[in-house]
Coordinates of C-alpha atoms in Angstrom, one line a residue:
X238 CA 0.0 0.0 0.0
X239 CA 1.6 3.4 -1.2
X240 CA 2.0 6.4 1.5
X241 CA 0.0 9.0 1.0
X242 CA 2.4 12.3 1.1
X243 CA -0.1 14.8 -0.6
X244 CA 0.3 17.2 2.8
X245 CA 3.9 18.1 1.4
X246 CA 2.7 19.1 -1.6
X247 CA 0.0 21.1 0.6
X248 CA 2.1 22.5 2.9
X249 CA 3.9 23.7 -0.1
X250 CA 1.3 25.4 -1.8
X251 CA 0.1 27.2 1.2
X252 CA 4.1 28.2 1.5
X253 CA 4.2 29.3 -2.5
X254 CA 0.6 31.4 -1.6
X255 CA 2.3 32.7 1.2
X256 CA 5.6 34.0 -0.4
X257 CA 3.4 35.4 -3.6
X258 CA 1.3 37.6 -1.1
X259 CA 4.5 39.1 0.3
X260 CA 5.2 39.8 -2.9
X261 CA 2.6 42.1 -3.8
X262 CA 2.5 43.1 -0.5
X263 CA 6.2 44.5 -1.4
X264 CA 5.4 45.5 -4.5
X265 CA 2.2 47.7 -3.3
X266 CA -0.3 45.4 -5.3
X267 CA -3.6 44.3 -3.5
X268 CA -2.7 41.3 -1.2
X269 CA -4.5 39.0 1.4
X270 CA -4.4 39.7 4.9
X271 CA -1.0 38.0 6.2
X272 CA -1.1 36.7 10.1
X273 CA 1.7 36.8 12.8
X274 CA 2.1 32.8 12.3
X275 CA 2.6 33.8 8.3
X276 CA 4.8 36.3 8.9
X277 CA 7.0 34.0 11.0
X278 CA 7.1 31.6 8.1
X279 CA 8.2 33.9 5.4
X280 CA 11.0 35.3 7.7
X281 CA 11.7 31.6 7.9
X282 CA 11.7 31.3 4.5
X283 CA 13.8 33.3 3.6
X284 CA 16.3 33.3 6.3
X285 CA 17.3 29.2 5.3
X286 CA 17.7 30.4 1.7
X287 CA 20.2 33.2 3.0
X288 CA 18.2 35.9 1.4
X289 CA 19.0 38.2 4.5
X290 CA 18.3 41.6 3.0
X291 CA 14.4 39.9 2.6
X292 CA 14.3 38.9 5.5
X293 CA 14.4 42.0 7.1
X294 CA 12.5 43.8 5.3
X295 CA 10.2 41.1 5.9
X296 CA 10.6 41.2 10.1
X297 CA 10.5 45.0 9.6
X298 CA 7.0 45.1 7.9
X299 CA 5.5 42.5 10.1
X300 CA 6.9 44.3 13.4
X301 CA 5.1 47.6 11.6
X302 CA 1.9 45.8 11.7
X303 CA 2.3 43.2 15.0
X304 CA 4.6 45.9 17.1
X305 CA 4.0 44.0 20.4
X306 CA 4.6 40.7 19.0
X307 CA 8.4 39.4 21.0
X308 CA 8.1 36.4 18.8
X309 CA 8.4 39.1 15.9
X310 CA 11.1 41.0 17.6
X311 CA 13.0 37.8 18.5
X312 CA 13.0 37.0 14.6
X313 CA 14.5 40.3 13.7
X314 CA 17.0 40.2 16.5
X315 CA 18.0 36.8 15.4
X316 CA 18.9 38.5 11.6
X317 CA 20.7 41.2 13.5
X318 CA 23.2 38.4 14.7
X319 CA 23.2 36.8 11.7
X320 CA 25.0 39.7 10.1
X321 CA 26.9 40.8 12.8
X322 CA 24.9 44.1 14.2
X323 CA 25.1 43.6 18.0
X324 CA 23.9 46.5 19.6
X325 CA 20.8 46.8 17.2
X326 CA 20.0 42.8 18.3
X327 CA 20.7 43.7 21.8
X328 CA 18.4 46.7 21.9
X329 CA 15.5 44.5 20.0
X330 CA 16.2 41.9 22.9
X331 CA 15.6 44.6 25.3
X332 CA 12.3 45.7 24.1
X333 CA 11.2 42.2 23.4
X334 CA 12.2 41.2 27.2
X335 CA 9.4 44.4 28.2
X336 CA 6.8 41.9 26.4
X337 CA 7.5 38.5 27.4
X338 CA 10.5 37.5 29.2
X339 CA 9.1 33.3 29.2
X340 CA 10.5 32.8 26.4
X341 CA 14.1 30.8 26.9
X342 CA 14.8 31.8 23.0
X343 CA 15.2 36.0 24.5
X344 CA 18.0 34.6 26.6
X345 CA 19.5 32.1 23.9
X346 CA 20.0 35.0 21.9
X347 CA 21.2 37.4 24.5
X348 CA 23.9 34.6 25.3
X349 CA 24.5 35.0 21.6
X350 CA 25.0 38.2 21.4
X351 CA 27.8 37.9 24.8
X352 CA 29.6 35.6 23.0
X353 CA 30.2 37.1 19.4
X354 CA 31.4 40.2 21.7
X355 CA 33.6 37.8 23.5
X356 CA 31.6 38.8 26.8
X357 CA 31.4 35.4 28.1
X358 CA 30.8 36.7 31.8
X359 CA 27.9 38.2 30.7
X360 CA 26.9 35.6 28.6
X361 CA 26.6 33.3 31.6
X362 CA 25.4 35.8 33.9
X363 CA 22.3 35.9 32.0
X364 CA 21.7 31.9 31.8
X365 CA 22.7 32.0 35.0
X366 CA 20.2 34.5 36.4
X367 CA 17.2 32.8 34.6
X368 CA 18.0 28.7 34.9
X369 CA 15.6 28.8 38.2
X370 CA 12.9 30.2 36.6
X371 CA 12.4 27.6 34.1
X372 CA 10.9 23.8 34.6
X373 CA 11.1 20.9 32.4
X374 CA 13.0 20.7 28.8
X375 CA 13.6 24.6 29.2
X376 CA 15.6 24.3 32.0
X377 CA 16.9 21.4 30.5
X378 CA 18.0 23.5 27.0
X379 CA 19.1 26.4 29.7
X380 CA 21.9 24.4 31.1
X381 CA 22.6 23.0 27.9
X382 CA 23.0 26.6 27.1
X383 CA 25.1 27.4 30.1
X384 CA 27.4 24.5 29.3
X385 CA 28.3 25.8 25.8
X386 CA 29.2 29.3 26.8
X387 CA 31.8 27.6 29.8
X388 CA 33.2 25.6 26.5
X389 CA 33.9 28.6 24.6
X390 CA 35.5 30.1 27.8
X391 CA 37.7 27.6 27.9
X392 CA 36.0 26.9 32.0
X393 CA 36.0 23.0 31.4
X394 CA 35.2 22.5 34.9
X395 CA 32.2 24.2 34.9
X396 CA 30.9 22.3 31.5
X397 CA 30.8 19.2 33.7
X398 CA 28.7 20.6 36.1
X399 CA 26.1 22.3 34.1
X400 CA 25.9 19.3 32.1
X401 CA 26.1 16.9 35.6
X402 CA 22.7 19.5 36.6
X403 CA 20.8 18.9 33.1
X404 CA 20.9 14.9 34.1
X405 CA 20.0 15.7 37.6
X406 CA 17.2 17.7 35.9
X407 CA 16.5 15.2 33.0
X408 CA 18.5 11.8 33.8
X409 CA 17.2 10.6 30.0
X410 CA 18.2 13.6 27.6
X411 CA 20.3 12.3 25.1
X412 CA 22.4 15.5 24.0
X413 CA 23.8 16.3 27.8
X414 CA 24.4 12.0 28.2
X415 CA 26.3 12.3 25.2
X416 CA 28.1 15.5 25.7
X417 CA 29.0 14.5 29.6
X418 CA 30.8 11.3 28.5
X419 CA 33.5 13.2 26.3
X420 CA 33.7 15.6 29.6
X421 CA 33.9 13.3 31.9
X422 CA 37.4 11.4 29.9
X423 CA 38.3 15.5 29.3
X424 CA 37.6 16.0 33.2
X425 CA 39.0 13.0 34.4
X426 CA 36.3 13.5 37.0
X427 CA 35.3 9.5 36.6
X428 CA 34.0 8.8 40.4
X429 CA 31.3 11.7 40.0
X430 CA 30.2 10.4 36.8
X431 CA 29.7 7.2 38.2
X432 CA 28.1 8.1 41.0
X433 CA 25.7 10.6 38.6
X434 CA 25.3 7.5 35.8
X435 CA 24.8 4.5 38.9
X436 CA 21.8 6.7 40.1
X437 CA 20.2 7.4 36.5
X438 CA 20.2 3.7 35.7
X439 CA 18.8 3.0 39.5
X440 CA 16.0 5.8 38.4
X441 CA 15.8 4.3 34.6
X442 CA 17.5 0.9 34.3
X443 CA 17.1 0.7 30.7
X444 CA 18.9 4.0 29.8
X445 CA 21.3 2.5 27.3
X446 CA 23.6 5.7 27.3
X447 CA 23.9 5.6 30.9
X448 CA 25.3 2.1 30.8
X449 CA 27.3 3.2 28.2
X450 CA 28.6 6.1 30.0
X451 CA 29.1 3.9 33.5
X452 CA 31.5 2.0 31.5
X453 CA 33.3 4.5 30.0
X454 CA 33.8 6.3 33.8
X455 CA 35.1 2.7 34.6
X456 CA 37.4 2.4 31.7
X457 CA 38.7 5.9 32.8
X458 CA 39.7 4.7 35.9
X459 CA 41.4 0.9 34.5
X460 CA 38.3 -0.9 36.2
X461 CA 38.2 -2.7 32.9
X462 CA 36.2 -5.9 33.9
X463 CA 33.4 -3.1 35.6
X464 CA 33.5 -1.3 32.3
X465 CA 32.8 -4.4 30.3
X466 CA 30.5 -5.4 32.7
X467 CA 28.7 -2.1 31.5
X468 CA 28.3 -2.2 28.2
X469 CA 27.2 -5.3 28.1
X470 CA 24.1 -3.9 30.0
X471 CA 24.4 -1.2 27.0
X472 CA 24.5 -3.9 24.2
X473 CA 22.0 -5.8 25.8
X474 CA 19.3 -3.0 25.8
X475 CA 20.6 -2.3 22.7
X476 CA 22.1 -5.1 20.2
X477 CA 23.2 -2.2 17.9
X478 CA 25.2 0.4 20.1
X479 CA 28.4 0.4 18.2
X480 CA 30.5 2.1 19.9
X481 CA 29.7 0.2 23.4
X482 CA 31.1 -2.7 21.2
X483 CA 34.0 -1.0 20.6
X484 CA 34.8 0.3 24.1
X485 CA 34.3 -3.0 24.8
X486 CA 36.4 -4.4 22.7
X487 CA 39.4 -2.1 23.9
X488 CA 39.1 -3.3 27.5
X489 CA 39.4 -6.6 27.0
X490 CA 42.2 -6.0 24.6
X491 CA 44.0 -4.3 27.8
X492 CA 42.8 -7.4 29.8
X493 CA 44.9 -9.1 27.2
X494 CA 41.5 -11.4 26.5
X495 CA 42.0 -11.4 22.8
X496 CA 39.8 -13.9 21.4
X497 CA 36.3 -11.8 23.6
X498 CA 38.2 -8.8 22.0
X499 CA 38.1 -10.5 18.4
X500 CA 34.1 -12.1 18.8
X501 CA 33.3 -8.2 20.2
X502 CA 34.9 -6.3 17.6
X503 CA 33.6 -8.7 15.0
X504 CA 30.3 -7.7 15.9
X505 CA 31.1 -4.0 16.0
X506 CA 31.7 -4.8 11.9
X507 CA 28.4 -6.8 11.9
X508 CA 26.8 -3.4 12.6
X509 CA 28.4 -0.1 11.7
X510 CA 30.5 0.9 8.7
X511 CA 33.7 -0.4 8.2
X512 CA 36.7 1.5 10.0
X513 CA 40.6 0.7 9.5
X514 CA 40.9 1.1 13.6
X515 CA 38.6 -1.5 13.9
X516 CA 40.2 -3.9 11.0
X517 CA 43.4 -3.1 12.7
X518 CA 42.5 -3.5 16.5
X519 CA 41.5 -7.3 15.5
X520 CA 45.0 -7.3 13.6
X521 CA 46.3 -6.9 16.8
X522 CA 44.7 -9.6 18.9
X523 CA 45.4 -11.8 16.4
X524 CA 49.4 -10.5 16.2
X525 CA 49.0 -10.8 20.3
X526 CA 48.0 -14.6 19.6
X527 CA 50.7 -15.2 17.3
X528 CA 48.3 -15.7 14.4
X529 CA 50.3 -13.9 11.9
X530 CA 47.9 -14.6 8.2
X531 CA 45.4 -13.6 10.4
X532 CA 46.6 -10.5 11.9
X533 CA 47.8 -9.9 8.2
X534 CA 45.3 -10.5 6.6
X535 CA 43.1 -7.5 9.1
X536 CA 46.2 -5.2 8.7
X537 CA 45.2 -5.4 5.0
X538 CA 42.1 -4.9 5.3
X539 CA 42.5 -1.5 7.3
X540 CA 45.2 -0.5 4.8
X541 CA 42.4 -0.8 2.2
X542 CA 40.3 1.8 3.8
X543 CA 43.5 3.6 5.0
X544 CA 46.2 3.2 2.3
X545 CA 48.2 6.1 3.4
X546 CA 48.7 4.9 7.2
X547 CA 52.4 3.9 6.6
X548 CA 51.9 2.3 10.1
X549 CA 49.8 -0.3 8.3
X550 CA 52.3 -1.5 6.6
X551 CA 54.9 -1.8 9.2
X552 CA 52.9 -4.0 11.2
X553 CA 52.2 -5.9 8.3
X554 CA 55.8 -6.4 7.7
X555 CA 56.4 -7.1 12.0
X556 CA 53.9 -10.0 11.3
X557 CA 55.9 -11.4 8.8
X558 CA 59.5 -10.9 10.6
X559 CA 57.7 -13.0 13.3
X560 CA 57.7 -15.6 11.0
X561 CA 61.1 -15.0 9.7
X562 CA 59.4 -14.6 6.0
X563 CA 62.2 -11.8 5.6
X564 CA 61.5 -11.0 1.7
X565 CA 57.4 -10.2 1.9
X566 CA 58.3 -8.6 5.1
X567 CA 61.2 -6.3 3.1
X568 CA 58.4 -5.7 0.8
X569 CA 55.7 -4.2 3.3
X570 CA 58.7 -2.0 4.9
X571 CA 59.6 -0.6 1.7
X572 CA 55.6 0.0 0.7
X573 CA 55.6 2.0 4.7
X574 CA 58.9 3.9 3.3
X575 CA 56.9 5.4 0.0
X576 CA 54.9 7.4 3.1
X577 CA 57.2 8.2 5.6
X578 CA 60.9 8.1 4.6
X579 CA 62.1 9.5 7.9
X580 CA 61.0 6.6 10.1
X581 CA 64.4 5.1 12.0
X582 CA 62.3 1.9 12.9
X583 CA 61.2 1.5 9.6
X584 CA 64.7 1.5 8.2
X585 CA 66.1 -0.4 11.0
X586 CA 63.3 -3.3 10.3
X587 CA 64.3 -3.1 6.4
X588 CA 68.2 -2.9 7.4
X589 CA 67.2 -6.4 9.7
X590 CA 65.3 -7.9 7.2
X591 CA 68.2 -7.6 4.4
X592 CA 71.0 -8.7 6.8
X593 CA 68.9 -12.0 7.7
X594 CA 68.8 -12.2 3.2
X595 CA 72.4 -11.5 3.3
X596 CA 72.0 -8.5 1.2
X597 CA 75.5 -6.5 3.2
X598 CA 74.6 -3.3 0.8
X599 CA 71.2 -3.2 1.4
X600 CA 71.5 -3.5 5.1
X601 CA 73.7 -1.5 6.0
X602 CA 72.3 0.9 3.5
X603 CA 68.9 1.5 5.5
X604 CA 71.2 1.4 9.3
X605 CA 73.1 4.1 8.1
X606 CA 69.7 5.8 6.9
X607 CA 68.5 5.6 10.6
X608 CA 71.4 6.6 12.0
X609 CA 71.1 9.8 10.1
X610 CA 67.9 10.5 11.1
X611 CA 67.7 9.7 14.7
X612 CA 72.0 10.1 15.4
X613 CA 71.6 10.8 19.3
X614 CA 69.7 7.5 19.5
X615 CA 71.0 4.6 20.7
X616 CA 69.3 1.9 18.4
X617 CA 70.2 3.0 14.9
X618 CA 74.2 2.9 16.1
X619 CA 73.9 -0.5 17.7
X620 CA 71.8 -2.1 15.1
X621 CA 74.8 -0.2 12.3
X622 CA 77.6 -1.6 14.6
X623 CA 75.7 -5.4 14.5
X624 CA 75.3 -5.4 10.7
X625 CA 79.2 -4.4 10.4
X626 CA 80.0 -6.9 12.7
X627 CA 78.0 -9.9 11.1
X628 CA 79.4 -8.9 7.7
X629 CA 82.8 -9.1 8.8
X630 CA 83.6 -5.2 8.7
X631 CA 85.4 -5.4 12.2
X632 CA 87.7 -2.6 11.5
X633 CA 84.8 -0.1 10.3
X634 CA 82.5 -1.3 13.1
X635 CA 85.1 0.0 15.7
X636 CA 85.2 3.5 14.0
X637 CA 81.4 3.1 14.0
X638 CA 81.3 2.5 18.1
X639 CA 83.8 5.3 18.2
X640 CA 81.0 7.7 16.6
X641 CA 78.1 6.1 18.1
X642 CA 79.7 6.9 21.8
X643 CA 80.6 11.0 20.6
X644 CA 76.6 11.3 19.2
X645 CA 74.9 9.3 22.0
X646 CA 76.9 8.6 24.5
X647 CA 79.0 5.9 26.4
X648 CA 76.3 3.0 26.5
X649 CA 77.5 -0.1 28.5
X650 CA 76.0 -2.1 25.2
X651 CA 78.8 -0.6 23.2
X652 CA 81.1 -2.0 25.9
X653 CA 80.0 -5.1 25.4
X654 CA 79.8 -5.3 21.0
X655 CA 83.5 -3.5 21.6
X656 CA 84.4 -6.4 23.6
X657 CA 83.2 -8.9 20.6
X658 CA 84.4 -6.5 18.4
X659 CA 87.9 -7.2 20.0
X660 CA 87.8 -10.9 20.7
X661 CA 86.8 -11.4 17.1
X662 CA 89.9 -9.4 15.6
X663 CA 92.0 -11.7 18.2
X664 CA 92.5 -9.1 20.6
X665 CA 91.1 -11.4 22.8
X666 CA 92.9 -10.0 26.7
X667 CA 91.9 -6.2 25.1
X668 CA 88.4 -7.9 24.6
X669 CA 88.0 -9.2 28.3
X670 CA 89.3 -6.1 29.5
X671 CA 86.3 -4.1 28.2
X672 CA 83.8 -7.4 29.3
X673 CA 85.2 -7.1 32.5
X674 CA 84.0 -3.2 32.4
X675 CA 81.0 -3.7 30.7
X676 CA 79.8 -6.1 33.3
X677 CA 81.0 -4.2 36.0
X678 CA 78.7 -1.0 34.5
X679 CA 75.8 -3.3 33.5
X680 CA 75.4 -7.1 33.9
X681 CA 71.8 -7.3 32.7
X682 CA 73.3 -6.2 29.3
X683 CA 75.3 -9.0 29.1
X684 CA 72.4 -10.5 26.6
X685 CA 73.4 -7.6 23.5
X686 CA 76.3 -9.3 23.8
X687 CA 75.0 -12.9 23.4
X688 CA 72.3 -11.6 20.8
X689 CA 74.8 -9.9 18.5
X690 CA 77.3 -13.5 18.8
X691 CA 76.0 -16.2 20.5
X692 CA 79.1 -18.1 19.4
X693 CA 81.2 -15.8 21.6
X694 CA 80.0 -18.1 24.6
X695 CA 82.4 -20.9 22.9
X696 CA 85.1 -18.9 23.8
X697 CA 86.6 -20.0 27.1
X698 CA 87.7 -17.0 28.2
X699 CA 84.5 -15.0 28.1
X700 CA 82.3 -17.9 29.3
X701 CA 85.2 -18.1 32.5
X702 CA 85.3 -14.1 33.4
X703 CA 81.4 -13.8 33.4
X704 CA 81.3 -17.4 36.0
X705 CA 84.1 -15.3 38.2
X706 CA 82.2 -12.0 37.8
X707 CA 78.6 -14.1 39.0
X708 CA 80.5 -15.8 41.7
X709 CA 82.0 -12.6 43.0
X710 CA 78.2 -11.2 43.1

């Protein structure tokens, strides 16, 4: 059975009729009478099509012929704002207040006016003055009101509190349980919005957004297995509240419970639109679980919404150096270098992945590249130094350590690759000599040393001095 929508067509007739009589009333022809209520609309009218000049001529001839209407004089103060002429608004404000001062919209537009001057202490001085007088959803929009001008002041605080009074006024208005949870994170006032959200839900326990807002409060403060508890109250009023899936799904990620994570966030996709956070969030878990296709294959997936997130690709390519799969992995890095050139980590991985393909160029190519960029780091230099070392470059290695020490410092790890630098040249008592220091300075980094050359432990002599050094501890 087809809908019957011949009232639009009706309600744009009377419209049409209304804007013609306008017309000739403009143009000086013979008209039909026009009403306040018709007045109104044409102002309307022509307001949303940004015909301002019309407008007011059109507020100015209806408040000629309705000049103790405030509805009328609200209109034209509102066109006054519009283009920028505050003290004409603010005088038509005054005169409308003289006629009827119950209407919240006189005060909206006051608070208006305050705030294009940049006279916020007025501006809430007047929604200030005026909140007790009004009951219900004006109060309600009041504080809403309030809450806004405290935003442009910068008076976060105090945008908590107005919007903490709306609930206490209205526990189930949607715009101040939306706007309180991004003030609450903003706030970090998380106990007070838990107390405020645990009383809305005892007063209306199937108030999804207070649920929703409960958890978030608990997220804020780590209480991740309250928060989750939460939304699932939220999810289970209502199966489709997104982003309750996805908060969700973060706190069990940092619960480390990556398969509820996955079955969560799988859902989340079941219902909203696609996002390349999402596709990457289950990339993780699954990384987490050590199911590299999989995580793969949901790093893809976000790079397909997001194919400019070089990031993307470098966890793409970490998934594949987990599996030692060194030449798709070389691949992904270089795709992540194409968008950001000047990432150390990303040549460091690429330098990694050619030294475990034997490719000496290549390597040490993309080490010397992160050295440049980050040269008062310690990483780039020791992963430059390892790459010289495994390709036999002992001499340039120790010129290398020389540098690395005058850019970032003296790190006991470049003790200790000096120390294999030395045994591994033959200089084997000038080699114990700086073991001997380095293990003084830094035992626990003994296992650089052992990662760099785990063969060194078949060397008597080091495998003897680091026994005497644990006895002597």
């Amino acid at each position: 059975m087809s809908k019957d929508f011949s009232f639009l067509n009706e309600d744009f007739d009377d419209l049409r009729d209304l804007l013609q009589q306008f017309e000739n009333l403009r143009a000086g022809k013979s008209h039909s009478f026009l009403d306040e209520d018709s007045f109104e609309q044409i102002i309307d009218y022509y307001d949303e099509q940004d015909e301002m000049p019309t407008a007011l001529q059109a507020a100015e001839i209806a408040i000629a012929q309705f000049p103790y209407s405030s509805t009328l004089l609200l209109k034209k103060a509102n066109l006054l704002i519009e283009t920028k002429k505050y003290k004409e608004a603010l005088h038509l404000l005054d005169k409308a207040a003289l006629l009827d001062r119950n209407d919240i919209n006189l005060y909206i537009l006051q608070t208006d006016v305050y705030l294009a001057l940049n006279q916020h202490q007025k501006a809430a001085d007047v929604l200030n003055e005026q909140i007790d007088q009004f009951e219900g959803e004006d109060k309600t929009e009041l504080l809403l009101e309030l809450a806004d001008v405290y935003d442009d002041w910068e008076e976060f605080e105090k945008v908590f509190d107005c919007l903490k009074m709306a609930l206490e006024h209205e526990p189930n208005n949607e715009e101040a349980l939306h706007k309180i949870c991004f003030w609450t994170e903003f706030t970090g006032r998380n106990e007070e919005s838990i107390r405020l959200h645990t009383w809305i839900i005892d007063e209306h326990p199937f108030n999804q957004l207070a649920w929703f807002n409960l958890g978030t409060a608990y997220q804020g403060l780590k209480l991740y297995e309250k928060a989750i508890d939460a939304y699932q109250y939220a999810v289970a009023i209502d199966e489709k509240f997104d982003y309750a899936y996805r908060n969700m799904g973060d706190a069990y990620i940092r619960l480390r419970k990556y398969a509820d994570a996955i079955e969560v966030l799988q859902k989340h996709l079941e219902i909203a639109k696609p996002e390349d956070v999402i596709y990457e969030a289950i990339g993780h878990c699954y990384e987490r679980q050590r199911k590299y296709t999989q995580a793969r294959y949901y790093y893809r997936k976000a790079s397909h919404l997001s194919p400019n997130d070089d990031k993307l690709y470098y966890k793409i390519a970490v998934a594949y150096m987990m599996e030692e799969n060194w030449d798709n992995a070389a691949k992904s890095l270089l795709n992540a270098l194409k968008i950001n050139k000047q990432s150390a980590e990303y040549n460091m991985s690429l330098g990694e992945c050619y030294l475990q393909l034997g490719k000496e160029k290549d390597a040490l190519l993309y080490f010397v590249n992160a050295v440049r960029i980050r040269p008062k780091s310690i990483q780039p230099w020791q992963e430059l130094v390892k790459g010289l070392y495994v390709f036999g470059f002992l001499e340039e290695a120790l010129e290398q350590l020389a540098a690395a020490e005058e850019k970032a410092g003296r790190k006991p790890v470049f003790q200790y690759y000096r120390a294999a630098i030395l045994i591994a040249q033959g200089k084997t008592k000038e080699g114990l000599l700086h073991l001997e220091t380095a293990l003084q300075q830094a035992p626990k980094v003994l296992k650089k040393l052992v990662e760099l050359d785990p063969a060194i432990l078949q060397h008597v002599s080091v495998v003897d001095l680091i026994a005497q050094y644990r006895r002597k501890r």
